[in-house]
PDB file of C-alpha atoms and ligand atoms in Angstrom:
ATOM      1  CA  MET E   4     -27.427 -15.320  -5.255  1.00  0.00           C
ATOM      2  CA  SER E   5     -28.681 -18.679  -4.547  1.00  0.00           C
ATOM      3  CA  SER E   6     -28.492 -21.987  -6.307  1.00  0.00           C
ATOM      4  CA  THR E   7     -31.691 -23.424  -5.020  1.00  0.00           C
ATOM      5  CA  ASN E   8     -33.610 -22.747  -8.164  1.00  0.00           C
ATOM      6  CA  ARG E   9     -30.967 -24.086 -10.447  1.00  0.00           C
ATOM      7  CA  GLY E  10     -32.683 -25.500 -13.655  1.00  0.00           C
ATOM      8  CA  THR E  11     -35.858 -23.414 -12.981  1.00  0.00           C
ATOM      9  CA  GLU E  12     -36.639 -19.728 -13.271  1.00  0.00           C
ATOM     10  CA  ARG E  13     -34.693 -17.480 -11.184  1.00  0.00           C
ATOM     11  CA  ASN E  14     -36.164 -14.438  -9.175  1.00  0.00           C
ATOM     12  CA  ALA E  15     -36.504 -11.213 -10.888  1.00  0.00           C
ATOM     13  CA  ASP E  16     -33.078  -9.251 -10.881  1.00  0.00           C
ATOM     14  CA  ASP E  17     -31.750 -12.317  -9.023  1.00  0.00           C
ATOM     15  CA  TYR E  18     -33.301 -10.915  -5.793  1.00  0.00           C
ATOM     16  CA  TYR E  19     -32.729 -13.391  -2.811  1.00  0.00           C
ATOM     17  CA  VAL E  20     -32.630 -12.592   0.934  1.00  0.00           C
ATOM     18  CA  THR E  21     -29.355 -13.446   2.705  1.00  0.00           C
ATOM     19  CA  PRO E  22     -30.253 -14.686   6.207  1.00  0.00           C
ATOM     20  CA  HIS E  23     -28.900 -12.387   8.852  1.00  0.00           C
ATOM     21  CA  TRP E  24     -27.303 -15.070  10.876  1.00  0.00           C
ATOM     22  CA  LEU E  25     -24.866 -15.724   7.897  1.00  0.00           C
ATOM     23  CA  ILE E  26     -23.780 -12.170   7.892  1.00  0.00           C
ATOM     24  CA  GLU E  27     -23.303 -12.152  11.774  1.00  0.00           C
ATOM     25  CA  ASP E  28     -21.312 -15.267  11.541  1.00  0.00           C
ATOM     26  CA  PHE E  29     -19.083 -13.627   9.080  1.00  0.00           C
ATOM     27  CA  LEU E  30     -18.666 -10.364  10.904  1.00  0.00           C
ATOM     28  CA  ALA E  31     -17.774 -12.197  14.126  1.00  0.00           C
ATOM     29  CA  ALA E  32     -15.099 -14.219  12.331  1.00  0.00           C
ATOM     30  CA  PHE E  33     -13.967 -11.291  10.297  1.00  0.00           C
ATOM     31  CA  SER E  34     -13.507  -8.880  13.370  1.00  0.00           C
ATOM     32  CA  GLU E  35     -11.459 -11.467  15.125  1.00  0.00           C
ATOM     33  CA  ASN E  36      -8.972 -11.723  12.316  1.00  0.00           C
ATOM     34  CA  CYS E  37      -9.189  -8.415  10.505  1.00  0.00           C
ATOM     35  CA  ARG E  38      -6.009  -6.667  10.154  1.00  0.00           C
ATOM     36  CA  PHE E  39      -7.532  -3.843   8.228  1.00  0.00           C
ATOM     37  CA  ILE E  40      -7.908  -0.351   9.922  1.00  0.00           C
ATOM     38  CA  PHE E  41     -10.873   1.986   8.837  1.00  0.00           C
ATOM     39  CA  ASP E  42     -11.036   5.594   9.682  1.00  0.00           C
ATOM     40  CA  PRO E  43     -14.769   6.900  10.376  1.00  0.00           C
ATOM     41  CA  GLU E  44     -13.594  10.566   9.478  1.00  0.00           C
ATOM     42  CA  GLU E  45     -13.052   9.568   6.005  1.00  0.00           C
ATOM     43  CA  GLY E  46     -16.735   9.564   5.253  1.00  0.00           C
ATOM     44  CA  PRO E  47     -19.121   6.899   4.228  1.00  0.00           C
ATOM     45  CA  ILE E  48     -17.327   3.671   5.213  1.00  0.00           C
ATOM     46  CA  VAL E  49     -19.612   0.946   3.569  1.00  0.00           C
ATOM     47  CA  LEU E  50     -21.585   0.574   0.342  1.00  0.00           C
ATOM     48  CA  ASP E  51     -23.921  -2.311  -0.268  1.00  0.00           C
ATOM     49  CA  PRO E  52     -24.365  -1.669  -4.163  1.00  0.00           C
ATOM     50  CA  SER E  53     -27.091  -4.578  -4.496  1.00  0.00           C
ATOM     51  CA  ALA E  54     -28.729  -4.056  -1.031  1.00  0.00           C
ATOM     52  CA  GLY E  55     -32.115  -5.822  -1.798  1.00  0.00           C
ATOM     53  CA  GLY E  56     -35.009  -5.598   0.618  1.00  0.00           C
ATOM     54  CA  CYS E  57     -38.576  -5.361  -0.588  1.00  0.00           C
ATOM     55  CA  ASN E  58     -41.969  -4.797   1.016  1.00  0.00           C
ATOM     56  CA  LYS E  59     -41.665  -7.812   3.081  1.00  0.00           C
ATOM     57  CA  TYR E  60     -38.049  -7.871   3.974  1.00  0.00           C
ATOM     58  CA  GLU E  61     -35.236  -5.622   5.291  1.00  0.00           C
ATOM     59  CA  MET E  62     -31.891  -5.152   3.305  1.00  0.00           C
ATOM     60  CA  SER E  63     -29.834  -8.005   4.955  1.00  0.00           C
ATOM     61  CA  TYR E  64     -26.223  -6.479   4.926  1.00  0.00           C
ATOM     62  CA  PRO E  65     -27.186  -2.747   5.935  1.00  0.00           C
ATOM     63  CA  THR E  66     -29.462  -4.079   8.656  1.00  0.00           C
ATOM     64  CA  VAL E  67     -26.842  -6.192  10.286  1.00  0.00           C
ATOM     65  CA  LEU E  68     -24.046  -3.834   9.728  1.00  0.00           C
ATOM     66  CA  GLU E  69     -25.909  -0.805  11.180  1.00  0.00           C
ATOM     67  CA  LYS E  70     -26.486  -2.975  14.316  1.00  0.00           C
ATOM     68  CA  HIS E  71     -22.657  -3.101  14.463  1.00  0.00           C
ATOM     69  CA  ASP E  72     -22.342   0.655  14.176  1.00  0.00           C
ATOM     70  CA  PHE E  73     -21.192   0.969  10.534  1.00  0.00           C
ATOM     71  CA  THR E  74     -22.414   3.638   8.355  1.00  0.00           C
ATOM     72  CA  VAL E  75     -23.871   2.043   5.476  1.00  0.00           C
ATOM     73  CA  ASP E  76     -24.848   3.369   1.987  1.00  0.00           C
ATOM     74  CA  SER E  77     -27.181   1.102  -0.148  1.00  0.00           C
ATOM     75  CA  TRP E  78     -28.052   0.967  -3.673  1.00  0.00           C
ATOM     76  CA  ASP E  79     -30.009  -1.538  -5.742  1.00  0.00           C
ATOM     77  CA  ILE E  80     -31.493  -1.708  -9.377  1.00  0.00           C
ATOM     78  CA  ARG E  81     -34.966  -2.526  -8.330  1.00  0.00           C
ATOM     79  CA  GLU E  82     -37.406   0.324  -7.709  1.00  0.00           C
ATOM     80  CA  ASP E  83     -39.109  -1.814  -5.066  1.00  0.00           C
ATOM     81  CA  SER E  84     -35.899  -2.469  -3.161  1.00  0.00           C
ATOM     82  CA  ARG E  85     -35.472  -0.632   0.385  1.00  0.00           C
ATOM     83  CA  ALA E  86     -32.124   0.888  -0.735  1.00  0.00           C
ATOM     84  CA  LYS E  87     -31.438   4.717  -0.215  1.00  0.00           C
ATOM     85  CA  PHE E  88     -30.797   4.912  -4.013  1.00  0.00           C
ATOM     86  CA  LYS E  89     -33.331   2.715  -5.859  1.00  0.00           C
ATOM     87  CA  GLY E  90     -33.322   1.963  -9.605  1.00  0.00           C
ATOM     88  CA  ARG E  91     -29.386   2.453  -9.708  1.00  0.00           C
ATOM     89  CA  ASP E  92     -27.394  -0.072 -11.731  1.00  0.00           C
ATOM     90  CA  PHE E  93     -24.189  -0.563 -10.074  1.00  0.00           C
ATOM     91  CA  LEU E  94     -22.364  -1.421 -13.163  1.00  0.00           C
ATOM     92  CA  SER E  95     -23.286   1.847 -14.966  1.00  0.00           C
ATOM     93  CA  ILE E  96     -22.049   3.877 -12.242  1.00  0.00           C
ATOM     94  CA  ASP E  97     -18.719   5.620 -12.931  1.00  0.00           C
ATOM     95  CA  PRO E  98     -16.370   4.536 -10.172  1.00  0.00           C
ATOM     96  CA  THR E  99     -14.430   7.674 -10.138  1.00  0.00           C
ATOM     97  CA  TYR E 100     -17.571   9.787  -9.199  1.00  0.00           C
ATOM     98  CA  THR E 101     -18.395   8.172  -6.000  1.00  0.00           C
ATOM     99  CA  PRO E 102     -17.313   8.581  -2.495  1.00  0.00           C
ATOM    100  CA  ALA E 103     -14.209   6.526  -1.444  1.00  0.00           C
ATOM    101  CA  TYR E 104     -16.154   3.637   0.178  1.00  0.00           C
ATOM    102  CA  GLN E 105     -13.674   1.714   2.298  1.00  0.00           C
ATOM    103  CA  ILE E 106     -15.693  -1.426   2.227  1.00  0.00           C
ATOM    104  CA  ILE E 107     -18.103  -2.597  -0.473  1.00  0.00           C
ATOM    105  CA  ILE E 108     -19.885  -5.663   0.544  1.00  0.00           C
ATOM    106  CA  THR E 109     -22.933  -7.640  -0.857  1.00  0.00           C
ATOM    107  CA  ASN E 110     -24.437 -10.874  -2.089  1.00  0.00           C
ATOM    108  CA  PRO E 111     -24.308  -9.728  -5.747  1.00  0.00           C
ATOM    109  CA  PRO E 112     -26.338 -11.204  -8.569  1.00  0.00           C
ATOM    110  CA  PHE E 113     -24.976 -14.442  -9.632  1.00  0.00           C
ATOM    111  CA  ASN E 114     -24.427 -13.943 -13.275  1.00  0.00           C
ATOM    112  CA  VAL E 115     -22.405 -10.619 -12.835  1.00  0.00           C
ATOM    113  CA  ALA E 116     -20.492 -11.513  -9.822  1.00  0.00           C
ATOM    114  CA  GLN E 117     -17.217 -11.087 -11.363  1.00  0.00           C
ATOM    115  CA  GLU E 118     -18.082  -7.721 -12.926  1.00  0.00           C
ATOM    116  CA  PHE E 119     -19.503  -6.603  -9.605  1.00  0.00           C
ATOM    117  CA  THR E 120     -16.120  -7.443  -7.845  1.00  0.00           C
ATOM    118  CA  GLU E 121     -13.927  -5.853 -10.608  1.00  0.00           C
ATOM    119  CA  HIS E 122     -16.081  -2.657 -10.550  1.00  0.00           C
ATOM    120  CA  ALA E 123     -16.166  -2.391  -6.670  1.00  0.00           C
ATOM    121  CA  LEU E 124     -12.390  -2.777  -6.760  1.00  0.00           C
ATOM    122  CA  LYS E 125     -12.271   0.242  -8.871  1.00  0.00           C
ATOM    123  CA  MET E 126     -14.380   2.243  -6.465  1.00  0.00           C
ATOM    124  CA  VAL E 127     -12.220   1.625  -3.181  1.00  0.00           C
ATOM    125  CA  PRO E 128      -8.994   3.183  -2.408  1.00  0.00           C
ATOM    126  CA  ASN E 129      -5.747   1.114  -2.076  1.00  0.00           C
ATOM    127  CA  GLY E 130      -6.184  -1.128   1.136  1.00  0.00           C
ATOM    128  CA  GLY E 131     -10.068  -0.933   0.594  1.00  0.00           C
ATOM    129  CA  LEU E 132     -12.025  -4.097   0.945  1.00  0.00           C
ATOM    130  CA  VAL E 133     -14.556  -5.689  -1.460  1.00  0.00           C
ATOM    131  CA  ILE E 134     -16.458  -8.604   0.179  1.00  0.00           C
ATOM    132  CA  MET E 135     -18.711 -10.867  -1.848  1.00  0.00           C
ATOM    133  CA  LEU E 136     -20.985 -13.762  -0.700  1.00  0.00           C
ATOM    134  CA  GLN E 137     -20.592 -16.432  -3.410  1.00  0.00           C
ATOM    135  CA  ARG E 138     -20.969 -20.212  -3.658  1.00  0.00           C
ATOM    136  CA  LEU E 139     -17.720 -21.872  -2.558  1.00  0.00           C
ATOM    137  CA  ASN E 140     -17.208 -23.375  -6.019  1.00  0.00           C
ATOM    138  CA  TRP E 141     -16.829 -19.773  -7.389  1.00  0.00           C
ATOM    139  CA  LEU E 142     -13.245 -20.736  -6.991  1.00  0.00           C
ATOM    140  CA  GLY E 143     -13.310 -23.478  -9.589  1.00  0.00           C
ATOM    141  CA  SER E 144     -13.930 -23.706 -13.282  1.00  0.00           C
ATOM    142  CA  GLN E 145     -11.469 -23.097 -16.122  1.00  0.00           C
ATOM    143  CA  LYS E 146     -13.518 -20.034 -17.101  1.00  0.00           C
ATOM    144  CA  ARG E 147     -12.745 -18.271 -13.893  1.00  0.00           C
ATOM    145  CA  LYS E 148      -9.056 -19.281 -13.612  1.00  0.00           C
ATOM    146  CA  PRO E 149      -7.793 -16.002 -15.162  1.00  0.00           C
ATOM    147  CA  MET E 150      -9.926 -14.103 -12.710  1.00  0.00           C
ATOM    148  CA  TRP E 151      -8.247 -15.812  -9.704  1.00  0.00           C
ATOM    149  CA  GLN E 152      -4.898 -15.023 -11.277  1.00  0.00           C
ATOM    150  CA  LYS E 153      -5.405 -11.436 -11.233  1.00  0.00           C
ATOM    151  CA  LEU E 154      -7.923 -10.443  -8.555  1.00  0.00           C
ATOM    152  CA  PRO E 155      -6.412  -9.339  -5.006  1.00  0.00           C
ATOM    153  CA  LEU E 156      -8.053 -12.208  -2.913  1.00  0.00           C
ATOM    154  CA  ALA E 157      -7.114 -11.785   0.656  1.00  0.00           C
ATOM    155  CA  ALA E 158      -9.234 -14.142   2.563  1.00  0.00           C
ATOM    156  CA  VAL E 159     -12.009 -16.688   2.024  1.00  0.00           C
ATOM    157  CA  TYR E 160     -14.514 -17.396   5.033  1.00  0.00           C
ATOM    158  CA  VAL E 161     -16.160 -20.670   4.267  1.00  0.00           C
ATOM    159  CA  HIS E 162     -19.504 -21.101   5.953  1.00  0.00           C
ATOM    160  CA  SER E 163     -19.678 -24.680   7.294  1.00  0.00           C
ATOM    161  CA  LYS E 164     -23.393 -24.182   7.772  1.00  0.00           C
ATOM    162  CA  ARG E 165     -25.366 -24.104   4.649  1.00  0.00           C
ATOM    163  CA  PRO E 166     -27.689 -20.913   4.315  1.00  0.00           C
ATOM    164  CA  GLY E 167     -31.145 -20.838   2.842  1.00  0.00           C
ATOM    165  CA  PHE E 168     -32.371 -17.792   0.796  1.00  0.00           C
ATOM    166  CA  ASP E 169     -36.106 -18.001   1.305  1.00  0.00           C
ATOM    167  CA  PRO E 170     -37.173 -16.282   4.535  1.00  0.00           C
ATOM    168  CA  LEU E 171     -40.528 -18.272   4.535  1.00  0.00           C
ATOM    169  CA  LYS E 172     -38.619 -21.462   4.589  1.00  0.00           C
ATOM    170  CA  PRO E 173     -35.777 -21.071   6.949  1.00  0.00           C
ATOM    171  CA  SER E 174     -34.940 -24.651   7.457  1.00  0.00           C
ATOM    172  CA  LYS E 175     -34.754 -25.279   3.674  1.00  0.00           C
ATOM    173  CA  THR E 176     -31.015 -24.738   2.999  1.00  0.00           C
ATOM    174  CA  ASP E 177     -29.312 -24.273  -0.273  1.00  0.00           C
ATOM    175  CA  SER E 178     -27.809 -27.035  -2.403  1.00  0.00           C
ATOM    176  CA  THR E 179     -24.335 -26.011  -2.085  1.00  0.00           C
ATOM    177  CA  GLU E 180     -21.828 -24.281   0.283  1.00  0.00           C
ATOM    178  CA  TYR E 181     -21.227 -20.614   0.584  1.00  0.00           C
ATOM    179  CA  ALA E 182     -18.262 -18.325   1.457  1.00  0.00           C
ATOM    180  CA  HIS E 183     -17.457 -14.662   1.988  1.00  0.00           C
ATOM    181  CA  PHE E 184     -14.640 -13.718  -0.354  1.00  0.00           C
ATOM    182  CA  VAL E 185     -12.472 -10.833   0.999  1.00  0.00           C
ATOM    183  CA  PHE E 186     -10.578  -8.909  -1.606  1.00  0.00           C
ATOM    184  CA  CYS E 187      -8.249  -6.086  -0.819  1.00  0.00           C
ATOM    185  CA  LYS E 188      -7.084  -3.682  -3.385  1.00  0.00           C
ATOM    186  CA  GLY E 189      -3.322  -3.794  -3.624  1.00  0.00           C
ATOM    187  CA  TYR E 190      -3.115  -7.045  -1.749  1.00  0.00           C
ATOM    188  CA  GLU E 191      -0.238  -9.196  -3.097  1.00  0.00           C
ATOM    189  CA  LEU E 192       0.184 -12.225  -0.656  1.00  0.00           C
ATOM    190  CA  ALA E 193      -1.519 -15.692  -0.579  1.00  0.00           C
ATOM    191  CA  PRO E 194      -5.168 -15.538   0.589  1.00  0.00           C
ATOM    192  CA  GLU E 195      -6.020 -16.738   4.013  1.00  0.00           C
ATOM    193  CA  LEU E 196      -8.616 -19.417   4.670  1.00  0.00           C
ATOM    194  CA  PHE E 197     -11.057 -19.452   7.503  1.00  0.00           C
ATOM    195  CA  VAL E 198     -13.674 -22.160   8.038  1.00  0.00           C
ATOM    196  CA  ILE E 199     -16.497 -20.848  10.300  1.00  0.00           C
TER     197      ILE E 199
HETATM  198  C1  SAM D  18     -28.935 -12.050  -4.530  1.00  0.00           C
HETATM  199  S1  SAM D  18     -29.851 -10.740  -4.283  1.00  0.00           S
HETATM  200  C2  SAM D  18     -29.257 -10.161  -2.712  1.00  0.00           C
HETATM  201  C3  SAM D  18     -29.890  -8.975  -2.104  1.00  0.00           C
HETATM  202  C4  SAM D  18     -29.013  -8.662  -0.747  1.00  0.00           C
HETATM  203  N1  SAM D  18     -27.952  -8.070  -0.983  1.00  0.00           N
HETATM  204  C5  SAM D  18     -29.184  -9.623   0.258  1.00  0.00           C
HETATM  205  O1  SAM D  18     -28.187 -10.064   0.532  1.00  0.00           O
HETATM  206  O2  SAM D  18     -30.229 -10.067   0.761  1.00  0.00           O
HETATM  207  C6  SAM D  18     -29.122  -9.587  -5.366  1.00  0.00           C
HETATM  208  C7  SAM D  18     -29.641  -8.142  -5.595  1.00  0.00           C
HETATM  209  O3  SAM D  18     -28.843  -7.370  -6.681  1.00  0.00           O
HETATM  210  C8  SAM D  18     -29.884  -6.501  -7.244  1.00  0.00           C
HETATM  211  N2  SAM D  18     -29.219  -6.276  -8.449  1.00  0.00           N
HETATM  212  C9  SAM D  18     -29.349  -7.003  -9.454  1.00  0.00           C
HETATM  213  N3  SAM D  18     -28.780  -6.320 -10.825  1.00  0.00           N
HETATM  214  C10 SAM D  18     -28.160  -5.253 -10.160  1.00  0.00           C
HETATM  215  C11 SAM D  18     -27.481  -4.204 -10.695  1.00  0.00           C
HETATM  216  N4  SAM D  18     -26.879  -4.118 -11.915  1.00  0.00           N
HETATM  217  N5  SAM D  18     -27.123  -3.163  -9.908  1.00  0.00           N
HETATM  218  C12 SAM D  18     -27.547  -3.027  -8.574  1.00  0.00           C
HETATM  219  N6  SAM D  18     -28.248  -3.984  -8.009  1.00  0.00           N
HETATM  220  C13 SAM D  18     -28.613  -5.014  -8.840  1.00  0.00           C
HETATM  221  C14 SAM D  18     -31.247  -7.146  -7.262  1.00  0.00           C
HETATM  222  O4  SAM D  18     -32.283  -6.437  -7.299  1.00  0.00           O
HETATM  223  C15 SAM D  18     -31.291  -7.849  -5.815  1.00  0.00           C
HETATM  224  O5  SAM D  18     -31.665  -7.201  -4.785  1.00  0.00           O
END
Protein backbone atom coordinates (compact mmCIF):
# COMPACT_ATOMS: atom_id res chain seq x y z
CA MET A 1 0.00 0.00 0.00
CA SER A 2 0.92 3.63 -0.25
CA SER A 3 -0.97 6.78 0.67
CA THR A 4 1.14 8.95 -1.62
CA ASN A 5 -1.43 9.01 -4.35
CA ARG A 6 -4.45 9.68 -2.18
CA GLY A 7 -7.02 11.66 -4.15
CA THR A 8 -5.55 10.53 -7.45
CA GLU A 9 -5.67 7.25 -9.30
CA ARG A 10 -4.02 4.31 -7.53
CA ASN A 11 -1.69 1.91 -9.34
CA ALA A 12 -3.32 -1.12 -10.97
CA ASP A 13 -3.98 -3.86 -8.38
CA ASP A 14 -2.57 -1.44 -5.78
CA TYR A 15 0.99 -2.36 -6.82
CA TYR A 16 3.67 -0.44 -4.92
CA VAL A 17 7.25 -1.42 -4.15
CA THR A 18 8.22 -1.66 -0.48
CA PRO A 19 11.78 -0.37 0.04
CA HIS A 20 14.17 -3.11 1.15
CA TRP A 21 15.61 -1.01 3.98
CA LEU A 22 12.19 -0.89 5.65
CA ILE A 23 11.98 -4.68 5.70
CA GLU A 24 15.59 -4.93 6.92
CA ASP A 25 14.82 -2.50 9.76
CA PHE A 26 11.80 -4.55 10.74
CA LEU A 27 13.68 -7.87 10.62
CA ALA A 28 16.53 -6.50 12.73
CA ALA A 29 14.15 -5.33 15.45
CA PHE A 30 11.93 -8.39 15.17
CA SER A 31 14.82 -10.85 15.51
CA GLU A 32 15.97 -9.05 18.67
CA ASN A 33 12.57 -9.33 20.31
CA CYS A 34 11.02 -12.39 18.73
CA ARG A 35 9.87 -15.05 21.16
CA PHE A 36 8.40 -17.31 18.48
CA ILE A 37 10.19 -20.48 17.42
CA PHE A 38 10.07 -21.87 13.88
CA ASP A 39 10.93 -25.36 12.78
CA PRO A 40 12.43 -25.51 9.25
CA GLU A 41 11.59 -29.25 9.17
CA GLU A 42 7.89 -28.34 9.08
CA GLY A 43 7.98 -27.35 5.40
CA PRO A 44 7.67 -24.01 3.69
CA ILE A 45 8.08 -21.43 6.38
CA VAL A 46 7.05 -18.15 4.84
CA LEU A 47 4.41 -17.05 2.35
CA ASP A 48 4.20 -13.62 0.76
CA PRO A 49 0.68 -13.77 -0.75
CA SER A 50 0.90 -10.45 -2.63
CA ALA A 51 4.59 -10.49 -3.39
CA GLY A 52 4.70 -7.89 -6.17
CA GLY A 53 7.72 -7.51 -8.41
CA CYS A 54 7.57 -6.66 -12.11
CA ASN A 55 9.88 -6.41 -15.10
CA LYS A 56 11.79 -3.61 -13.35
CA TYR A 57 11.76 -4.55 -9.68
CA GLU A 58 12.33 -7.62 -7.53
CA MET A 59 9.74 -8.85 -5.05
CA SER A 60 10.67 -6.92 -1.92
CA TYR A 61 9.84 -9.30 0.94
CA PRO A 62 11.02 -12.56 -0.70
CA THR A 63 14.26 -10.91 -1.82
CA VAL A 64 15.11 -9.61 1.64
CA LEU A 65 13.89 -12.69 3.52
CA GLU A 66 15.84 -15.09 1.29
CA LYS A 67 18.99 -13.10 2.08
CA HIS A 68 18.30 -14.02 5.70
CA ASP A 69 17.94 -17.73 4.81
CA PHE A 70 14.15 -17.98 5.01
CA THR A 71 12.39 -20.28 2.56
CA VAL A 72 9.74 -18.12 0.93
CA ASP A 73 6.77 -18.95 -1.28
CA SER A 74 5.37 -16.07 -3.31
CA TRP A 75 1.97 -15.46 -4.89
CA ASP A 76 0.42 -12.46 -6.63
CA ILE A 77 -2.75 -11.73 -8.57
CA ARG A 78 -0.85 -10.00 -11.40
CA GLU A 79 0.41 -12.08 -14.30
CA ASP A 80 3.33 -9.67 -14.69
CA SER A 81 4.53 -10.05 -11.09
CA ARG A 82 7.66 -12.08 -10.26
CA ALA A 83 5.80 -14.40 -7.90
CA LYS A 84 6.28 -18.18 -8.12
CA PHE A 85 2.49 -18.42 -8.54
CA LYS A 86 1.17 -15.57 -10.66
CA GLY A 87 -2.50 -14.81 -11.34
CA ARG A 88 -3.40 -16.15 -7.91
CA ASP A 89 -6.04 -14.27 -5.94
CA PHE A 90 -5.08 -14.84 -2.33
CA LEU A 91 -8.60 -14.24 -1.06
CA SER A 92 -10.05 -16.95 -3.29
CA ILE A 93 -7.64 -19.66 -2.10
CA ASP A 94 -9.17 -22.16 0.29
CA PRO A 95 -7.04 -21.83 3.45
CA THR A 96 -7.50 -25.51 4.31
CA TYR A 97 -5.78 -26.64 1.08
CA THR A 98 -2.47 -24.83 1.53
CA PRO A 99 0.70 -25.97 3.28
CA ALA A 100 0.91 -24.84 6.89
CA TYR A 101 2.91 -21.66 6.48
CA GLN A 102 4.34 -20.57 9.80
CA ILE A 103 4.64 -16.93 8.76
CA ILE A 104 2.58 -14.96 6.25
CA ILE A 105 4.06 -11.54 5.61
CA THR A 106 3.31 -8.83 3.08
CA ASN A 107 2.46 -5.28 2.22
CA PRO A 108 -1.14 -6.07 1.19
CA PRO A 109 -3.41 -4.09 -1.12
CA PHE A 110 -4.76 -1.31 1.09
CA ASN A 111 -8.47 -1.77 0.43
CA VAL A 112 -8.47 -5.42 1.46
CA ALA A 113 -5.87 -5.33 4.24
CA GLN A 114 -8.34 -6.59 6.85
CA GLU A 115 -9.58 -9.41 4.59
CA PHE A 116 -5.96 -10.37 3.88
CA THR A 117 -5.18 -10.49 7.59
CA GLU A 118 -8.24 -12.57 8.47
CA HIS A 119 -7.65 -14.95 5.57
CA ALA A 120 -3.96 -15.34 6.45
CA LEU A 121 -4.84 -16.12 10.06
CA LYS A 122 -6.96 -19.03 8.79
CA MET A 123 -3.90 -20.40 6.95
CA VAL A 124 -1.33 -20.39 9.76
CA PRO A 125 -1.27 -23.00 12.54
CA ASN A 126 -1.79 -22.02 16.17
CA GLY A 127 1.20 -19.88 17.17
CA GLY A 128 1.81 -18.93 13.52
CA LEU A 129 2.43 -15.31 12.58
CA VAL A 130 0.72 -12.94 10.17
CA ILE A 131 2.70 -9.75 9.56
CA MET A 132 1.24 -6.85 7.62
CA LEU A 133 2.78 -3.52 6.67
CA GLN A 134 0.17 -0.81 7.00
CA ARG A 135 -0.20 2.86 7.77
CA LEU A 136 0.08 3.51 11.49
CA ASN A 137 -3.43 4.93 11.51
CA TRP A 138 -4.77 1.49 10.60
CA LEU A 139 -5.18 1.31 14.38
CA GLY A 140 -7.71 4.10 14.28
CA SER A 141 -11.27 4.68 13.02
CA GLN A 142 -14.61 3.58 14.39
CA LYS A 143 -15.06 1.27 11.43
CA ARG A 144 -12.02 -0.80 12.41
CA LYS A 145 -12.66 -0.89 16.16
CA PRO A 146 -14.47 -4.29 16.02
CA MET A 147 -11.54 -5.70 14.05
CA TRP A 148 -9.03 -4.68 16.73
CA GLN A 149 -11.24 -6.18 19.40
CA LYS A 150 -11.12 -9.60 17.78
CA LEU A 151 -7.78 -9.97 15.94
CA PRO A 152 -4.82 -11.43 17.91
CA LEU A 153 -2.43 -8.48 17.59
CA ALA A 154 0.85 -9.41 19.32
CA ALA A 155 3.15 -6.51 18.43
CA VAL A 156 3.37 -3.26 16.49
CA TYR A 157 6.73 -2.16 15.05
CA VAL A 158 6.41 1.54 14.27
CA HIS A 159 8.85 2.83 11.66
CA SER A 160 10.02 6.25 12.77
CA LYS A 161 11.53 6.82 9.32
CA ARG A 162 8.87 7.33 6.66
CA PRO A 163 9.21 5.12 3.60
CA GLY A 164 8.59 6.01 -0.02
CA PHE A 165 7.07 3.48 -2.42
CA ASP A 166 8.44 4.75 -5.72
CA PRO A 167 11.90 3.26 -6.37
CA LEU A 168 12.54 5.98 -8.97
CA LYS A 169 12.17 8.64 -6.28
CA PRO A 170 13.75 7.13 -3.17
CA SER A 171 13.96 10.47 -1.36
CA LYS A 172 10.23 11.19 -1.83
CA THR A 173 8.65 9.81 1.30
CA ASP A 174 5.03 8.90 1.86
CA SER A 175 2.61 11.29 3.53
CA THR A 176 2.17 9.16 6.65
CA GLU A 177 3.90 6.80 9.10
CA TYR A 178 3.95 3.03 8.70
CA ALA A 179 4.19 0.03 10.99
CA HIS A 180 4.60 -3.72 10.72
CA PHE A 181 1.64 -5.26 12.55
CA VAL A 182 2.40 -8.72 13.95
CA PHE A 183 -0.55 -11.03 14.65
CA CYS A 184 -0.05 -14.38 16.36
CA LYS A 185 -2.80 -16.98 16.05
CA GLY A 186 -4.10 -17.77 19.52
CA TYR A 187 -2.34 -14.81 21.19
CA GLU A 188 -4.40 -13.43 24.07
CA LEU A 189 -2.15 -10.91 25.83
CA ALA A 190 -1.87 -7.16 25.25
CA PRO A 191 0.18 -6.25 22.16
CA GLU A 192 3.77 -5.01 22.54
CA LEU A 193 4.92 -1.74 21.02
CA PHE A 194 8.33 -1.10 19.43
CA VAL A 195 9.40 2.17 17.87
CA ILE A 196 12.23 1.50 15.45
C1 LIG B 1 1.06 -2.70 -2.16
S1 LIG B 1 1.61 -3.84 -3.39
C2 LIG B 1 2.92 -4.62 -2.52
C3 LIG B 1 3.81 -5.46 -3.36
C4 LIG B 1 4.92 -6.18 -2.56
N1 LIG B 1 4.33 -7.00 -1.50
C5 LIG B 1 5.85 -5.19 -1.92
O1 LIG B 1 5.81 -5.06 -0.70
O2 LIG B 1 6.64 -4.55 -2.63
C6 LIG B 1 0.26 -5.01 -3.34
C7 LIG B 1 0.41 -6.21 -4.25
O3 LIG B 1 -0.78 -7.00 -4.06
C8 LIG B 1 -1.11 -7.63 -5.28
N2 LIG B 1 -2.54 -8.01 -5.16
C9 LIG B 1 -3.63 -7.20 -5.22
N3 LIG B 1 -4.75 -7.92 -4.97
C10 LIG B 1 -4.34 -9.21 -4.74
C11 LIG B 1 -5.02 -10.43 -4.43
N4 LIG B 1 -6.36 -10.45 -4.28
N5 LIG B 1 -4.30 -11.56 -4.30
C12 LIG B 1 -2.94 -11.54 -4.44
N6 LIG B 1 -2.24 -10.42 -4.73
C13 LIG B 1 -2.93 -9.27 -4.88
C14 LIG B 1 -0.79 -6.57 -6.33
O4 LIG B 1 -0.62 -7.11 -7.60
C15 LIG B 1 0.50 -5.96 -5.74
O5 LIG B 1 1.63 -6.61 -6.25
